[in-house]
Amino acid sequence: MARSRSEGDWWRTAVIYQVYPRSFADSNGDGIGDLPGITARLDALVELGIDAVWLSPFFTSPQRDGGYDVADYTDVDPLFGTLADFDVLRDRAHALGLKVIIDLVPNHSSSAHPWFQAALAAAPGSAERGHYLFRDGRGEHGELPPNNWQSVFGGSAWTRVDEADGKPGPAERGDRARPAEAAGTAGAAAPQKAQWYLHLFDSSQPDFDWTNDEVKELFRGVLRFWLERGVDGFRVDVAHGLVKKPGLPDYTPPADGGSAGGAEPDVPYWAQPGVHEIYRDWHRVLAEFGPDRILIGEAWVEPLSKLAEWVRPDEMQQTFNFAYLETPWEAAALKKVVDDSLAAFGGVGAPSTWVLSNHDMIRHTTRLGLATPPPQGEGIGPRSEAHPDDAVGLRRARAATAFMLALPGSAYLYQGEELGLPEVIDLPDGARQDPTFLRTGGESYGRDGSRVPLPWEAAKPSAGFGPPRSDGSGASWLPQPEAWASYARDVQFGVPGSTLEFYREALAARRLHRLASNELVWLPPVDAQPDDPQTLVFRSGAITVIANTGPNTVELPAGRVVLASGPLGTGTLPGDTTAWIEA
Ligand code: GLC
Ligand code: CA
């Protein structure tokens, strides 16, 4: 039964806060965040003023990609706790009025998943191998990869498993079961070629074959398991990647293509039309559980008019707006992406979403301080050419957040942005864990700099991230920089002008003035020289929002200041500052 969408849908206006469990709060002193740690800190999120939490993966996993390599979709990794701990978290969140979104990773499993282990142990052509994308290699003995696809994390997207005689290949020899003897199984007398499996990400993340009915049934079961357990929705990882073009044709991306593949047309592994049938199917599964459960797509698809196909009325409810995230802090570009977003999503009856930071991006506090940010996934580190200006970055980040939180629709926050945390640039090489760093031999720093454990209490070991470790070191899985304690929540809470208080004021005023559900009406810019306007001005109900993206001070319209992202002059708005005025 198709469900109707009403204005009352909670997700249309929600502020959804992303928790990266490894780095949020550690309850047991092993230096890694966990579910009881999150539960213990939920009150702080209520005090912040958000509506929902999205938890990045906490499922059973060898943690080769921070848990985006799932070995059991219906259990909690012991690193993070137990299913009982999840139930406590869910109950506490719901009692506090917070929705709980979890992460679903359907494009690939971990290579430790029992299905992949069974596939390795089975013969080429077997039903077990059919769950994944095993193919014969090219060349006489299959010694070359089946096609030229590259992993998002660097290197070939294929790993070889079989020798040409059907025995385990170099990647798996020794620690894996031998495949069944090929004779008789494959039915052909001809010598077999070596087989390879596809992994668009790390070699520990084999891609499922989404034309396989058992794969479809597996994920229906996973959805139902968590829906029965009371989750309010799913953020769907790599929601543009599940279906591959038949025949898996070669593809060479443009030299300047971002790793996630957003703007490239006709990529045989991104945004294939077949994905939509999967989301229609899942939409029906969610509808069995009432009208309030949602699907959120992590789909790197451009243009926005195409991305809107993911949120047609019988598919997902929301999708991330990476076009918005990637827009520089420039008036004309921002106006265009806002208009394009409202038109594209509005055209299919979906809310626009807005986001500035997540666990895959350089934190916007740092990114907006860079003249030319590196492509997604590359990250920055000590040897990077890009050197951010911290003060400019934080000032722009707060101005950008004030602009974003005034826009109609749903907004995403990433843990720590409410503290003004910058990207950590000087992590030692030896501490880095992102497979991007490892697979490119350190050429790309990757995403660890946005994942450093949060500072809660300045005076405590690990800045209150967790209890002291038994060795007294207070060390966390990624080391916190010296200055981390100065960003701690307890030194910002209740302190006027702090970034935390700025976020709390913004979220409270957004709610009070219903900015998320009002209509946005652009007003003329207020620049002194209007030929190249640096200001963006719009009206939302009783509130006028002015963002000054340029360096020059401009005049502030008359009225009561409801929110300012930084200090104001007398009747004036300095550069890189946003204000909300009630007239
Ligand atoms: C998504 C996740 C990212 C992960 C990748 C592979 O892009 O956000 O963290 O590495 O998918 O699962
Ligand atoms: Ca822990």
XYZ file of C-alpha atoms and ligand atoms in Angstrom:
596
model
C 0.000 0.000 0.000
C 1.462 3.332 -1.034
C 1.439 5.775 1.790
C 0.461 9.361 1.443
C 2.832 12.084 2.477
C 1.491 14.807 4.681
C 2.931 18.053 5.908
C 3.120 16.439 9.333
C 5.887 14.034 8.307
C 8.540 14.547 10.984
C 11.447 14.152 8.581
C 10.470 17.044 6.317
C 11.874 19.580 8.772
C 14.122 17.447 10.993
C 17.639 18.296 12.079
C 19.464 14.963 11.966
C 22.722 14.671 13.882
C 25.296 12.142 12.686
C 27.047 10.105 15.351
C 30.222 8.312 14.279
C 30.184 5.707 17.069
C 33.942 5.046 17.215
C 34.568 8.693 17.983
C 31.584 9.956 19.961
C 32.026 8.704 23.524
C 33.832 5.717 25.049
C 32.194 4.076 28.074
C 34.767 1.440 28.995
C 38.191 2.994 28.534
C 39.381 1.005 25.518
C 39.833 4.231 23.539
C 36.996 3.449 21.120
C 33.535 4.965 21.324
C 30.614 2.597 21.899
C 26.829 2.361 22.264
C 26.686 2.808 26.070
C 28.907 5.865 25.573
C 26.364 7.320 23.149
C 23.436 6.560 25.467
C 25.170 8.337 28.321
C 25.588 11.476 26.216
C 22.128 11.680 24.606
C 21.056 14.427 27.013
C 23.710 16.661 25.494
C 22.082 16.195 22.078
C 18.692 17.139 23.473
C 20.289 20.263 24.953
C 21.713 20.988 21.515
C 18.212 20.896 20.039
C 18.259 18.205 17.338
C 15.416 15.892 16.276
C 17.114 12.640 15.287
C 20.404 10.812 15.508
C 21.888 8.852 12.635
C 24.379 6.261 13.852
C 27.136 5.248 11.447
C 27.637 1.435 11.426
C 28.027 -0.408 14.738
C 27.458 -3.907 13.322
C 29.753 -6.926 13.529
C 32.765 -6.000 11.430
C 36.511 -6.454 11.117
C 36.602 -2.607 10.989
C 38.659 -2.389 7.837
C 36.601 0.654 6.778
C 35.335 1.956 10.104
C 32.474 -0.569 10.146
C 31.322 0.052 6.541
C 32.509 -3.532 6.094
C 29.712 -5.538 7.712
C 30.115 -9.215 8.604
C 26.734 -9.580 10.357
C 23.972 -7.091 9.579
C 21.814 -8.089 12.527
C 24.254 -7.972 15.413
C 26.361 -5.413 17.242
C 30.143 -5.611 17.102
C 31.530 -6.403 20.578
C 33.682 -3.285 20.179
C 30.498 -1.214 20.408
C 28.450 -3.381 22.796
C 25.528 -5.746 22.369
C 22.018 -5.781 20.936
C 20.825 -5.169 24.495
C 22.947 -2.009 24.574
C 21.304 -0.934 21.330
C 17.854 -1.471 22.858
C 18.809 0.715 25.824
C 20.068 3.435 23.480
C 16.896 3.291 21.377
C 14.630 3.441 24.434
C 16.519 6.352 25.949
C 16.527 8.246 22.641
C 12.808 7.697 22.152
C 12.073 8.714 25.745
C 13.953 11.943 25.022
C 11.944 12.504 21.828
C 14.812 11.667 19.458
C 14.358 9.475 16.390
C 17.012 6.837 15.692
C 18.353 6.265 12.175
C 20.843 3.485 11.494
C 23.223 2.930 8.601
C 22.500 0.197 6.055
C 25.402 -0.951 3.867
C 23.873 -2.900 0.946
C 26.409 -2.360 -1.848
C 28.971 -4.673 -0.275
C 29.555 -6.806 2.771
C 32.766 -7.489 4.609
C 34.898 -10.255 3.156
C 34.394 -11.848 6.595
C 30.638 -12.192 5.948
C 29.665 -15.898 5.958
C 28.239 -15.557 2.443
C 31.539 -14.326 1.054
C 33.479 -16.985 2.914
C 31.128 -19.595 1.452
C 31.597 -18.066 -2.001
C 35.377 -18.364 -1.718
C 35.065 -21.969 -0.634
C 32.687 -22.829 -3.473
C 33.523 -23.404 -7.117
C 33.353 -20.837 -9.897
C 29.792 -20.704 -11.219
C 28.285 -21.907 -7.917
C 25.211 -20.433 -6.249
C 27.471 -19.169 -3.448
C 29.607 -17.153 -5.851
C 26.403 -15.815 -7.379
C 25.788 -13.605 -4.333
C 28.781 -11.486 -5.300
C 30.361 -10.326 -8.546
C 32.890 -13.033 -9.348
C 34.121 -13.052 -12.935
C 36.762 -14.871 -14.920
C 39.849 -12.767 -15.503
C 40.964 -11.665 -18.929
C 43.986 -13.176 -20.629
C 44.676 -16.804 -21.494
C 44.580 -17.999 -17.884
C 42.481 -15.206 -16.471
C 45.574 -13.518 -15.145
C 44.240 -10.011 -15.882
C 41.336 -8.296 -14.070
C 37.933 -8.683 -15.777
C 37.782 -4.968 -16.573
C 39.619 -1.711 -15.874
C 37.469 -0.393 -13.013
C 39.311 1.355 -10.195
C 38.408 1.256 -6.506
C 37.097 4.488 -4.980
C 39.844 4.021 -2.398
C 42.583 3.585 -5.039
C 43.980 0.641 -7.009
C 42.076 -1.972 -9.017
C 38.445 -2.702 -8.116
C 39.175 -6.439 -8.577
C 40.977 -8.972 -6.438
C 42.005 -12.356 -7.821
C 41.022 -15.491 -5.931
C 41.531 -18.479 -8.200
C 44.405 -19.970 -10.081
C 43.524 -21.008 -13.614
C 42.925 -24.570 -12.411
C 40.206 -23.402 -10.024
C 42.398 -23.578 -6.924
C 42.583 -20.571 -4.560
C 44.546 -17.668 -5.980
C 47.336 -15.664 -4.415
C 45.010 -13.366 -2.485
C 43.411 -16.200 -0.573
C 45.938 -19.031 -0.465
C 46.714 -20.330 2.974
C 44.000 -18.858 5.164
C 40.946 -19.848 3.153
C 39.141 -23.027 2.430
C 39.953 -24.540 -0.951
C 37.238 -24.225 -3.562
C 35.462 -27.473 -4.346
C 37.258 -29.393 -7.041
C 36.104 -27.939 -10.296
C 35.731 -31.152 -12.249
C 32.085 -32.004 -12.664
C 30.890 -28.849 -10.908
C 31.299 -26.473 -13.773
C 30.458 -29.150 -16.252
C 33.120 -28.139 -18.756
C 36.268 -29.997 -19.554
C 38.130 -26.860 -20.630
C 40.661 -25.571 -18.070
C 39.211 -22.819 -15.959
C 40.431 -19.294 -15.824
C 41.343 -17.576 -12.608
C 38.434 -15.735 -11.000
C 38.325 -12.269 -9.488
C 35.739 -10.481 -7.381
C 34.609 -6.873 -7.650
C 35.029 -4.367 -4.822
C 34.267 -0.739 -5.618
C 35.842 0.090 -2.248
C 38.437 -1.875 -0.239
C 39.322 -5.475 -1.150
C 37.701 -6.385 2.202
C 34.377 -5.017 0.846
C 33.151 -7.363 -1.948
C 30.187 -5.984 -3.926
C 26.943 -7.947 -3.841
C 25.248 -8.956 -7.097
C 21.935 -7.099 -6.837
C 20.406 -9.098 -9.682
C 20.450 -12.075 -7.298
C 17.094 -12.790 -5.598
C 18.720 -14.155 -2.448
C 20.609 -10.889 -2.003
C 17.323 -9.000 -2.287
C 15.726 -11.306 0.273
C 18.686 -10.978 2.651
C 18.241 -7.213 2.797
C 14.458 -7.337 3.166
C 15.173 -9.453 6.220
C 17.749 -6.981 7.531
C 15.293 -4.093 7.140
C 12.544 -6.000 8.953
C 14.901 -7.052 11.754
C 15.740 -3.437 12.598
C 12.248 -2.079 11.936
C 10.910 -4.602 14.425
C 13.603 -3.404 16.803
C 12.157 0.077 16.578
C 14.504 2.055 14.376
C 12.978 5.086 12.673
C 14.887 4.768 9.456
C 17.973 3.887 7.468
C 20.708 5.930 5.890
C 21.525 3.854 2.808
C 25.245 3.713 2.079
C 26.352 4.109 -1.560
C 22.725 4.241 -2.692
C 23.833 5.001 -6.262
C 26.071 1.945 -6.605
C 24.125 -1.282 -6.092
C 23.349 -2.084 -9.724
C 26.104 -2.410 -12.293
C 25.688 -2.087 -16.052
C 25.212 -5.525 -17.648
C 28.434 -6.852 -19.128
C 30.532 -4.665 -16.770
C 32.079 -2.618 -19.613
C 35.417 -0.842 -19.193
C 35.236 2.728 -17.955
C 37.884 5.415 -17.618
C 36.860 8.313 -15.382
C 37.858 11.863 -16.314
C 41.208 12.854 -14.807
C 39.613 15.418 -12.502
C 36.663 13.240 -11.465
C 35.978 13.176 -7.720
C 36.359 9.714 -6.241
C 32.713 9.365 -5.323
C 31.761 9.929 -8.927
C 28.993 12.521 -8.547
C 29.146 14.487 -11.743
C 30.400 11.891 -14.212
C 27.749 10.824 -16.723
C 27.205 7.203 -17.805
C 29.415 5.492 -15.250
C 28.684 1.744 -15.491
C 28.673 1.353 -11.696
C 26.926 4.529 -10.531
C 23.286 5.592 -10.842
C 22.182 2.702 -13.036
C 18.383 2.771 -13.548
C 17.910 -0.628 -11.866
C 18.544 0.805 -8.385
C 15.101 2.379 -8.287
C 13.271 -0.941 -8.273
C 15.211 -1.856 -5.120
C 14.124 1.313 -3.319
C 10.504 0.861 -4.374
C 10.665 -2.604 -2.865
C 12.157 -1.258 0.379
C 9.595 1.543 0.477
C 6.913 -1.129 0.627
C 8.756 -2.975 3.406
C 8.977 0.219 5.487
C 5.304 0.994 4.858
C 4.398 -2.294 6.586
C 5.607 -0.577 9.752
C 3.522 2.584 9.443
C 4.018 6.003 7.904
C 6.927 7.351 9.961
C 9.940 5.205 8.976
C 12.298 6.643 6.417
C 15.008 5.855 3.899
C 17.811 8.361 3.318
C 20.046 7.901 0.306
C 23.760 8.513 0.273
C 23.696 9.013 -3.476
C 26.495 10.894 -5.223
C 24.459 11.816 -8.277
C 24.402 14.985 -10.324
C 22.608 17.048 -11.484
C 20.062 17.596 -8.698
C 17.216 16.917 -11.131
C 18.564 13.376 -11.532
C 19.228 12.943 -7.802
C 15.556 13.783 -7.207
C 14.669 10.421 -8.802
C 15.880 8.790 -5.555
C 13.124 10.572 -3.600
C 10.109 10.097 -5.834
C 6.974 9.391 -3.765
C 7.364 5.597 -3.862
C 11.148 5.482 -3.207
C 13.235 7.107 -0.471
C 12.129 9.997 1.723
C 15.371 11.961 1.596
C 18.743 12.017 -0.018
C 21.870 13.888 0.950
C 22.503 17.071 -0.985
C 26.209 16.828 -1.774
C 25.866 19.512 -4.454
C 25.083 21.891 -1.601
C 27.963 20.615 0.521
C 30.409 21.123 -2.325
C 29.266 24.653 -3.166
C 31.868 27.258 -2.226
C 31.038 30.133 0.117
C 30.000 32.437 -2.730
C 26.688 34.259 -3.014
C 25.823 33.482 -6.637
C 26.769 29.803 -6.394
C 24.821 29.363 -3.157
C 21.728 31.038 -4.523
C 21.815 28.784 -7.554
C 22.227 25.546 -5.610
C 19.436 26.502 -3.216
C 17.088 27.312 -6.111
C 18.053 24.155 -7.999
C 17.567 22.029 -4.875
C 14.156 23.447 -3.991
C 13.016 23.049 -7.599
C 14.359 19.510 -8.035
C 13.198 18.022 -4.735
C 10.022 20.108 -4.658
C 9.234 18.782 -8.134
C 8.820 15.265 -6.730
C 7.195 16.319 -3.461
C 10.290 15.705 -1.324
C 11.945 18.107 1.106
C 15.343 19.515 0.277
C 18.102 18.490 2.605
C 21.224 20.458 3.486
C 24.562 19.328 4.846
C 28.016 20.830 5.335
C 30.047 18.086 7.030
C 30.175 14.331 7.514
C 32.667 11.554 8.242
C 33.853 11.433 4.613
C 34.534 15.145 4.111
C 37.054 17.674 5.341
C 35.203 19.386 8.199
C 33.613 22.596 6.924
C 35.395 24.662 9.570
C 38.594 23.823 7.723
C 37.255 23.352 4.206
C 35.818 26.863 4.005
C 39.202 28.270 5.008
C 40.860 26.718 1.938
C 41.076 28.564 -1.378
C 40.744 25.297 -3.312
C 39.628 22.305 -1.262
C 41.017 18.949 -2.481
C 38.575 16.469 -4.077
C 36.338 14.384 -1.800
C 38.210 11.605 -0.036
C 41.692 12.990 -0.589
C 41.817 14.764 2.774
C 44.614 17.014 3.956
C 47.748 16.332 5.939
C 51.134 17.752 6.809
C 52.481 17.399 3.246
C 49.426 18.936 1.547
C 49.779 22.113 -0.450
C 46.531 23.464 0.962
C 46.965 25.286 4.244
C 43.779 26.445 5.867
C 43.360 29.684 7.744
C 41.671 28.521 10.981
C 40.188 31.872 11.977
C 38.713 32.545 8.530
C 37.491 28.955 8.353
C 35.615 29.051 11.668
C 34.087 32.423 10.899
C 32.837 31.221 7.510
C 31.727 27.885 8.930
C 29.482 29.596 11.472
C 28.120 31.935 8.801
C 27.494 28.993 6.471
C 25.746 27.040 9.241
C 23.489 30.004 10.063
C 22.568 30.242 6.381
C 21.929 26.495 6.107
C 19.794 26.214 9.243
C 17.463 28.945 7.956
C 16.692 27.071 4.710
C 13.428 25.174 4.272
C 13.700 21.393 4.611
C 15.793 19.008 6.665
C 19.387 19.606 7.781
C 22.217 17.288 8.753
C 24.871 18.028 11.368
C 28.030 15.999 11.923
C 29.232 15.375 15.453
C 31.694 17.993 16.641
C 30.718 20.736 14.223
C 28.696 22.265 17.066
C 32.016 22.630 18.898
C 33.692 24.278 15.903
C 36.131 21.387 15.570
C 38.569 21.747 12.685
C 39.878 18.915 10.538
C 42.925 17.382 12.236
C 45.719 17.781 9.725
C 48.809 16.606 11.584
C 47.797 13.053 12.486
C 50.917 10.871 12.409
C 50.991 8.561 9.378
C 51.176 5.548 11.664
C 47.891 6.463 13.340
C 45.897 6.802 10.122
C 43.399 3.992 9.495
C 41.386 5.056 6.458
C 41.808 2.467 3.677
C 42.205 5.403 1.277
C 45.485 6.284 2.968
C 46.644 2.674 2.979
C 45.581 1.841 -0.613
C 47.210 4.932 -2.123
C 50.463 4.445 -0.221
C 49.810 7.679 1.655
C 49.249 9.755 -1.475
C 45.710 10.553 -0.315
C 45.456 11.305 3.396
C 41.836 10.173 3.438
C 39.167 10.891 5.999
C 40.662 10.234 9.439
C 41.104 13.958 10.093
C 37.332 14.380 10.439
C 37.007 11.355 12.735
C 39.109 12.294 15.753
C 37.299 11.469 19.044
C 35.215 14.273 20.540
C 36.308 16.435 23.466
C 33.659 16.607 26.190
C 35.394 17.732 29.378
C 38.558 19.773 29.104
C 40.199 18.697 32.357
C 39.784 14.941 31.925
C 42.085 12.460 30.176
C 41.229 12.209 26.447
C 39.280 15.454 27.015
C 36.464 13.406 28.508
C 36.064 11.130 25.465
C 36.283 8.155 27.805
C 37.506 6.983 31.190
C 41.284 6.684 31.615
C 42.775 3.533 30.118
C 44.319 0.958 32.398
C 47.773 2.198 31.342
C 46.673 5.705 32.387
C 47.379 7.017 28.878
C 43.930 8.339 28.122
C 44.741 7.706 24.472
C 41.939 7.340 21.945
C 41.962 5.290 18.716
C 42.995 8.382 16.778
C 45.119 10.768 18.839
C 43.516 14.058 19.826
C 45.629 17.161 19.156
C 46.983 19.225 22.065
C 44.455 21.989 21.474
C 41.460 19.612 21.542
C 40.576 20.353 25.172
C 40.028 24.020 24.337
C 37.073 22.943 22.164
C 35.551 20.714 24.863
C 31.823 20.897 25.347
C 32.089 21.884 29.004
C 34.154 24.989 28.273
C 31.589 26.147 25.691
C 28.286 25.234 27.314
C 26.497 28.350 28.599
C 29.334 30.600 27.386
C 27.924 33.417 25.233
C 29.577 33.637 21.852
C 30.883 30.055 21.909
C 30.242 27.946 18.843
C 28.132 25.541 20.912
C 25.879 28.355 22.172
C 25.625 29.687 18.626
C 24.359 26.271 17.431
C 21.916 26.008 20.329
C 20.503 29.475 19.615
C 20.249 28.747 15.909
C 18.421 25.450 16.426
C 16.014 26.978 18.964
C 15.233 29.954 16.714
C 14.845 27.707 13.660
C 12.198 25.772 15.547
C 10.478 28.804 17.087
C 10.185 30.639 13.763
C 9.347 27.481 11.786
C 12.103 28.264 9.308
C 12.221 24.681 8.062
C 8.610 24.739 6.889
C 8.273 28.359 5.745
C 8.565 29.335 2.125
C 11.835 31.011 1.131
C 11.445 34.351 -0.661
C 14.606 35.982 -2.016
C 15.046 39.706 -1.379
C 17.483 42.011 -3.200
C 21.114 41.895 -2.018
C 22.253 44.743 0.237
C 25.766 45.263 -1.144
C 27.146 48.775 -1.547
C 28.294 47.879 -5.091
C 25.498 45.655 -6.356
C 27.102 44.656 -9.691
C 28.814 41.647 -8.057
C 26.687 40.980 -4.981
C 28.319 39.225 -2.037
C 25.190 39.132 0.098
C 22.274 36.725 0.063
C 19.041 37.970 1.555
C 15.821 36.045 1.964
C 12.636 36.169 3.939
C 11.226 33.198 5.833
C 8.016 34.073 7.690
C 8.839 36.857 10.138
C 12.585 36.426 9.720
C 14.954 38.070 7.252
C 18.175 36.138 6.729
C 21.265 37.974 5.473
C 24.478 36.147 4.666
C 27.524 38.228 3.798
C 29.917 35.963 1.894
C 32.332 38.756 0.985
C 34.964 40.708 2.931
C 33.138 44.087 3.022
C 30.892 45.281 5.819
C 27.326 45.926 4.694
C 24.311 47.595 6.245
C 21.980 45.501 8.348
C 18.236 45.912 7.807
C 16.344 47.354 10.780
C 14.828 44.925 13.272
C 15.643 42.697 16.209
C 18.678 40.470 15.808
C 17.546 36.904 16.455
C 20.852 35.240 15.587
C 24.307 36.362 14.514
C 27.056 33.974 13.499
C 29.707 36.431 14.738
C 30.087 39.903 16.219
C 28.041 42.626 14.486
C 28.872 46.326 14.065
C 26.341 48.996 14.992
C 23.702 48.480 12.360
C 26.197 46.689 10.165
C 27.059 43.133 9.147
C 30.796 42.376 8.780
C 32.151 40.044 6.091
C 31.747 36.270 6.431
C 28.847 36.705 8.838
C 25.167 35.729 8.733
C 22.354 37.329 10.750
C 18.696 36.540 11.260
C 16.557 39.652 11.800
C 12.968 39.841 12.984
C 11.348 42.928 11.538
C 30.108 5.592 2.041
C 30.498 5.880 3.470
C 31.977 5.781 3.573
C 32.404 4.374 3.218
C 31.900 3.991 1.836
C 32.001 2.512 1.609
O 30.577 6.560 1.171
O 29.991 7.117 3.875
O 32.439 6.127 4.851
O 33.791 4.278 3.236
O 30.537 4.318 1.674
O 31.063 1.832 2.383
Ca 34.770 1.563 24.199
